[in-house]
Coordinates of C-alpha atoms and ligand atoms in Angstrom, one line a residue:
M1 CA 102.1 85.6 106.1
R2 CA 104.7 83.4 107.7
F3 CA 108.4 84.2 108.2
L4 CA 111.3 83.2 110.4
L5 CA 113.7 85.6 111.8
G6 CA 117.4 85.1 112.1
L7 CA 118.0 82.1 110.0
R8 CA 120.7 82.4 107.3
K9 CA 120.9 80.0 104.5
E10 CA 124.2 79.4 102.8
R11 CA 124.1 79.1 99.0
C12 CA 126.7 79.7 96.4
Y13 CA 126.0 82.7 94.2
R14 CA 126.5 82.2 90.5
S15 CA 129.5 84.1 89.4
V16 CA 128.4 86.8 87.0
L17 CA 131.0 88.4 84.8
H18 CA 128.7 90.6 82.7
F19 CA 125.6 92.0 84.2
E20 CA 123.0 93.8 82.1
V21 CA 120.3 95.4 84.2
G22 CA 116.9 94.1 82.9
K23 CA 115.2 95.3 79.8
P24 CA 114.5 99.0 79.2
L25 CA 111.0 100.2 80.2
E26 CA 108.9 102.4 78.1
A27 CA 106.5 104.9 79.8
H28 CA 103.7 104.0 77.3
A29 CA 103.7 100.4 78.4
F30 CA 102.0 101.5 81.6
E31 CA 99.6 104.2 80.3
Q32 CA 96.6 102.0 81.3
F33 CA 97.4 102.9 84.9
E34 CA 97.0 106.6 84.4
I35 CA 94.1 108.3 86.3
R36 CA 93.2 111.8 85.1
D37 CA 94.7 114.6 87.3
T38 CA 95.9 112.0 89.8
V39 CA 98.3 109.4 88.3
S40 CA 100.4 110.0 85.2
I41 CA 103.4 108.3 83.6
A42 CA 106.0 110.6 82.2
P43 CA 109.6 110.3 80.9
G44 CA 111.9 111.5 83.7
V45 CA 115.7 112.2 83.7
N46 CA 117.3 110.4 80.7
G47 CA 113.9 109.2 79.6
F48 CA 113.6 106.9 82.6
P49 CA 109.8 106.5 83.1
K50 CA 108.4 108.0 86.3
V51 CA 105.0 107.8 87.9
V52 CA 103.7 111.2 89.1
V53 CA 101.0 111.0 91.8
R54 CA 98.9 113.9 92.9
H55 CA 96.6 113.9 96.0
D56 CA 93.6 116.2 96.6
S57 CA 95.4 117.7 99.6
G58 CA 98.0 119.1 97.2
H59 CA 100.7 116.5 98.2
S60 CA 102.5 114.9 95.3
L61 CA 105.1 112.3 94.6
E62 CA 107.3 110.9 91.9
A63 CA 108.5 107.4 91.7
Y64 CA 110.9 106.0 89.0
L65 CA 110.2 102.5 87.7
Y66 CA 114.0 102.1 87.7
G67 CA 114.6 100.9 91.3
G68 CA 111.0 101.3 92.4
H69 CA 112.4 104.5 93.6
V70 CA 110.5 107.4 95.1
T71 CA 112.5 110.5 94.2
S72 CA 110.1 113.3 95.3
W73 CA 107.5 113.8 97.9
K74 CA 106.1 117.4 98.1
T75 CA 103.9 119.4 100.4
P76 CA 100.9 121.3 99.0
Q77 CA 103.2 124.4 99.1
K78 CA 105.6 122.5 96.8
E79 CA 108.3 122.1 99.4
E80 CA 110.4 119.0 98.8
L81 CA 110.4 116.6 101.8
L82 CA 113.0 114.2 100.4
F83 CA 116.6 114.9 99.5
L84 CA 117.6 114.1 96.0
S85 CA 121.2 115.0 94.9
S86 CA 121.4 117.3 91.9
R87 CA 124.3 115.0 90.9
A88 CA 122.2 111.9 91.1
E89 CA 122.9 109.7 88.0
F90 CA 120.0 108.1 86.2
V91 CA 121.9 105.4 84.5
R92 CA 121.4 101.7 84.3
G93 CA 123.5 99.8 86.8
K94 CA 123.8 102.7 89.2
A95 CA 121.5 103.6 92.1
I96 CA 119.8 107.0 92.3
R97 CA 121.4 109.1 95.0
G98 CA 118.6 110.3 97.3
G99 CA 114.8 109.8 97.6
I100 CA 113.9 106.3 98.9
P101 CA 116.1 103.6 97.6
I102 CA 114.7 100.1 98.2
V103 CA 117.3 97.8 99.7
F104 CA 116.8 94.1 98.9
P105 CA 118.0 91.4 99.3
Q106 CA 121.3 92.4 100.9
F107 CA 122.1 95.5 103.0
G108 CA 125.8 95.7 103.5
P109 CA 128.8 94.5 101.5
G110 CA 128.5 90.9 100.2
E111 CA 128.2 88.9 97.1
L112 CA 125.7 91.3 95.6
P113 CA 126.1 95.0 94.6
S114 CA 125.9 97.4 97.5
H115 CA 122.4 97.4 99.1
G116 CA 121.3 94.6 96.7
I117 CA 119.6 94.5 93.4
A118 CA 116.2 96.1 93.8
R119 CA 117.5 99.7 93.4
I120 CA 119.3 98.9 90.2
C121 CA 116.5 96.9 88.4
P122 CA 113.6 98.1 86.3
W123 CA 110.3 97.5 88.1
R124 CA 106.8 97.3 86.6
L125 CA 103.8 99.3 87.5
T126 CA 100.9 96.9 88.1
D127 CA 98.1 98.9 89.7
S128 CA 96.9 102.4 90.5
K129 CA 93.7 103.4 92.2
I130 CA 92.0 106.0 94.4
L131 CA 91.1 104.5 97.7
E132 CA 87.8 105.1 99.6
N133 CA 89.4 107.7 101.8
K134 CA 90.7 109.4 98.6
D135 CA 94.3 108.4 99.2
V136 CA 96.0 107.4 96.0
S137 CA 97.6 104.0 95.7
I138 CA 100.1 102.7 93.2
T139 CA 101.8 99.3 93.1
L140 CA 105.1 98.3 91.5
E141 CA 106.8 95.0 91.4
M142 CA 110.0 93.3 90.4
D143 CA 111.1 89.7 90.3
E144 CA 114.1 87.7 89.1
S145 CA 113.3 88.5 85.4
C146 CA 114.3 92.1 86.2
H147 CA 118.0 91.1 86.4
G148 CA 117.7 88.0 84.2
G149 CA 117.9 85.7 87.2
L150 CA 121.6 86.2 87.2
L151 CA 122.5 88.0 90.4
W152 CA 120.4 86.4 93.0
P153 CA 119.7 82.8 92.0
Y154 CA 116.1 82.5 93.4
S155 CA 112.6 82.9 92.2
F156 CA 110.8 85.7 94.1
L157 CA 108.5 88.6 93.8
V158 CA 108.8 92.0 95.5
E159 CA 105.7 94.2 95.5
L160 CA 105.9 97.8 96.6
N161 CA 102.6 99.5 97.4
I162 CA 102.9 103.3 97.7
V163 CA 100.0 105.3 99.2
L164 CA 99.9 109.0 99.0
G165 CA 97.5 111.0 101.2
S166 CA 98.6 113.7 103.7
R167 CA 101.1 111.0 104.7
L168 CA 103.3 108.7 102.6
G169 CA 102.8 105.0 103.2
M170 CA 105.0 102.3 101.7
T171 CA 104.5 98.6 102.0
M172 CA 106.9 96.0 100.8
R173 CA 105.8 92.4 100.2
V174 CA 108.3 89.7 99.4
V175 CA 107.0 86.3 98.1
N176 CA 109.3 83.3 97.9
K177 CA 108.4 81.6 94.6
D178 CA 111.4 79.3 94.8
D179 CA 111.3 75.7 96.0
E180 CA 114.0 76.5 98.6
L181 CA 114.3 78.8 101.6
I182 CA 115.3 82.4 100.7
S183 CA 117.0 84.7 103.2
F184 CA 117.3 88.4 102.8
Q185 CA 117.8 91.8 104.4
N186 CA 115.8 94.8 103.3
A187 CA 115.3 98.5 104.0
F188 CA 113.5 101.7 103.1
H189 CA 116.7 103.9 102.8
T190 CA 114.9 107.2 103.1
Y191 CA 116.9 110.4 102.5
F192 CA 115.1 113.2 104.3
N193 CA 115.5 116.8 103.1
I194 CA 116.7 118.9 106.1
G195 CA 117.8 122.5 106.5
N196 CA 121.2 121.8 108.1
I197 CA 122.5 118.7 109.7
D198 CA 123.8 120.7 112.7
D199 CA 120.2 121.5 113.6
V200 CA 118.8 118.0 113.4
R201 CA 118.0 115.7 116.3
I202 CA 116.7 112.2 116.2
R203 CA 114.3 111.0 118.9
G204 CA 113.4 107.4 119.8
L205 CA 116.8 105.8 119.8
S206 CA 117.7 106.4 123.5
G207 CA 118.8 103.2 125.4
L208 CA 119.2 101.1 122.2
S209 CA 122.2 99.1 121.4
Y210 CA 123.8 99.9 118.0
V211 CA 126.6 98.8 115.8
D212 CA 128.8 101.8 115.0
Q213 CA 130.0 101.3 111.4
V214 CA 132.5 104.2 111.6
R215 CA 134.1 102.7 114.8
N216 CA 135.0 99.2 113.6
R217 CA 131.5 97.9 114.1
Q218 CA 131.8 98.4 117.9
R219 CA 128.6 97.7 119.9
M220 CA 127.5 100.8 121.7
I221 CA 124.5 102.0 123.7
E222 CA 122.7 105.2 122.7
E223 CA 122.7 107.5 125.7
D224 CA 121.1 110.6 124.1
D225 CA 117.4 111.3 124.0
D226 CA 118.1 113.7 121.2
V227 CA 120.7 112.3 118.9
S228 CA 122.7 114.8 117.0
L229 CA 125.0 114.1 114.0
R230 CA 128.5 115.4 114.2
G231 CA 130.8 114.3 111.4
E232 CA 130.3 110.9 109.7
V233 CA 127.6 108.8 111.4
D234 CA 126.7 105.3 110.2
R235 CA 124.9 103.3 112.8
V236 CA 122.5 100.3 112.9
Y237 CA 120.2 100.4 115.9
M238 CA 118.8 97.1 117.0
N239 CA 115.2 96.5 117.9
A240 CA 114.3 100.1 117.2
P241 CA 110.9 101.2 118.3
D242 CA 108.2 101.5 115.6
Q243 CA 107.9 105.3 116.1
L244 CA 110.9 107.6 115.4
T245 CA 111.2 111.3 115.0
I246 CA 113.5 113.7 113.2
V247 CA 113.4 117.2 114.6
D248 CA 114.8 119.7 112.1
A249 CA 114.8 122.7 114.4
G250 CA 112.8 125.7 113.3
R251 CA 111.8 124.0 110.1
R252 CA 109.7 120.8 110.5
T253 CA 109.4 117.5 112.3
F254 CA 109.2 114.2 110.5
H255 CA 107.5 111.2 112.0
I256 CA 108.5 107.7 110.9
R257 CA 106.4 104.7 111.7
K258 CA 107.6 101.2 110.8
N259 CA 106.0 97.7 111.0
Y260 CA 107.9 94.4 110.9
L261 CA 111.2 96.1 110.4
N262 CA 113.5 95.4 113.3
D263 CA 116.3 97.9 112.9
A264 CA 116.8 101.6 112.2
V265 CA 119.9 102.9 110.3
L266 CA 121.1 106.4 110.9
W267 CA 123.5 107.7 108.2
N268 CA 125.1 111.0 107.3
P269 CA 128.5 110.9 105.5
G270 CA 129.8 114.1 107.1
K271 CA 132.0 116.6 105.2
E272 CA 135.0 114.5 104.2
R273 CA 133.3 111.3 103.2
G274 CA 130.5 113.3 101.6
A275 CA 133.0 115.1 99.4
A276 CA 134.3 111.7 98.2
I277 CA 130.8 110.6 97.1
K278 CA 130.8 111.5 93.4
D279 CA 127.1 111.8 92.9
L280 CA 126.6 114.0 96.0
E281 CA 127.1 117.8 96.0
E282 CA 129.9 119.0 98.2
D283 CA 127.5 120.5 100.7
G284 CA 124.9 117.7 100.1
Y285 CA 125.7 116.1 103.4
Q286 CA 124.4 119.2 105.2
R287 CA 121.0 118.9 103.6
M288 CA 120.2 115.2 104.1
V289 CA 119.8 112.7 106.8
C290 CA 119.0 109.0 106.2
L291 CA 116.9 107.4 108.9
E292 CA 116.2 104.0 107.4
T293 CA 113.7 101.4 108.6
A294 CA 115.4 98.1 108.0
N295 CA 116.2 94.5 108.7
V296 CA 120.0 94.6 108.8
L297 CA 121.1 92.6 111.8
T298 CA 117.9 90.6 111.4
T299 CA 117.6 88.4 108.4
I300 CA 114.2 87.3 107.1
T301 CA 113.9 83.7 106.0
L302 CA 110.9 82.5 103.9
G303 CA 110.0 79.0 103.1
P304 CA 108.7 78.1 99.6
G305 CA 105.4 79.9 98.9
D306 CA 105.6 82.0 102.0
D307 CA 105.4 85.8 102.0
Y308 CA 106.5 88.7 104.2
L309 CA 105.1 92.2 104.6
C310 CA 106.6 95.3 106.1
S311 CA 105.8 98.9 105.9
Q312 CA 106.8 102.4 106.8
E313 CA 104.6 105.5 107.0
L314 CA 106.1 109.0 106.9
S315 CA 104.4 112.2 108.0
Y316 CA 105.5 115.6 109.0
E317 CA 104.4 118.7 110.8
Ligands
LIG401 O1 122.7 102.9 105.1 C1 124.0 103.4 105.4 C2 124.9 103.0 104.3 O2 125.0 101.6 104.1 C3 126.3 103.7 104.6 O3 127.2 102.7 105.0 C4 126.6 104.4 103.3 O4 127.6 103.8 102.6 C5 125.3 104.5 102.6 O5 124.4 103.6 103.1 C6 125.2 104.8 101.1 O6 125.5 103.6 100.4 P1 125.5 103.7 98.8 O7 125.7 102.3 98.4 O8 124.1 104.2 98.4 O9 126.6 104.7 98.5

């Protein structure tokens, strides 16, 4: 693995007037990856294929091939740990609101659709297995063929390995298959399911410098050990520590561990902005918090043939 941080390559994006998102995927194309009582492929909302994974501990998850998108992660007591909007739209060309969208190769506004193309492309299931420690692993991948090579004019591969045990591990591997440098941003844009935003505190951010997206991208320093969210919050924390915590008072605590992801994004739209998001319920903002492990202010640049790996691991108590 070899990668350079911080370089940005300028390249003209092809102008695309009409964009068709990949070819439709059929669940039965991936039946060979089913494992009895452990991994199954089923039609999800609007017939979009989803992979359902069950672990011996009773934990389960669902991942849509559309977007390589984990939409559900449940405890053995069937309590949902991720927030998924009941108004989420499962339509081609639109991202699913909630779960764990994969952001790649662009985070913010730019030439590409918001948060890039990975979350609006069909992915393929390429592997499933039960590991020696009994955790269940599935692997999905996407490349330029998923969007016809139109939106991002490079040859690449993104592999997403998802491991379910009593924790949820996700590893993203990006391979540069082009003969030029590629530069990108990426993120696991996790929507955590919480009781009420007023009761939530984030730990691990104290002392960090952040860009405040709701205050004209001002640079600020986080002064709080326990960060609360009042109103709209949209911040990119630089050089965030690899261990972060969400305390959802009286309910549960989430632990987030990241590797080779430099930044952490904290987002909640608050009441007014939340109400303006069509695919979010009016009170949806109260029941979700996004704490994203990301490269936003950091850009990853890969030379031809090089690859890059990063991961996050989620657990709770
Ligand atoms: O990650 C934070 C953020 O970029 C916010 O600025 C907010 O707009 C959010 O993600 C959701 O973006 P989306 O494109 O999914 O509506």
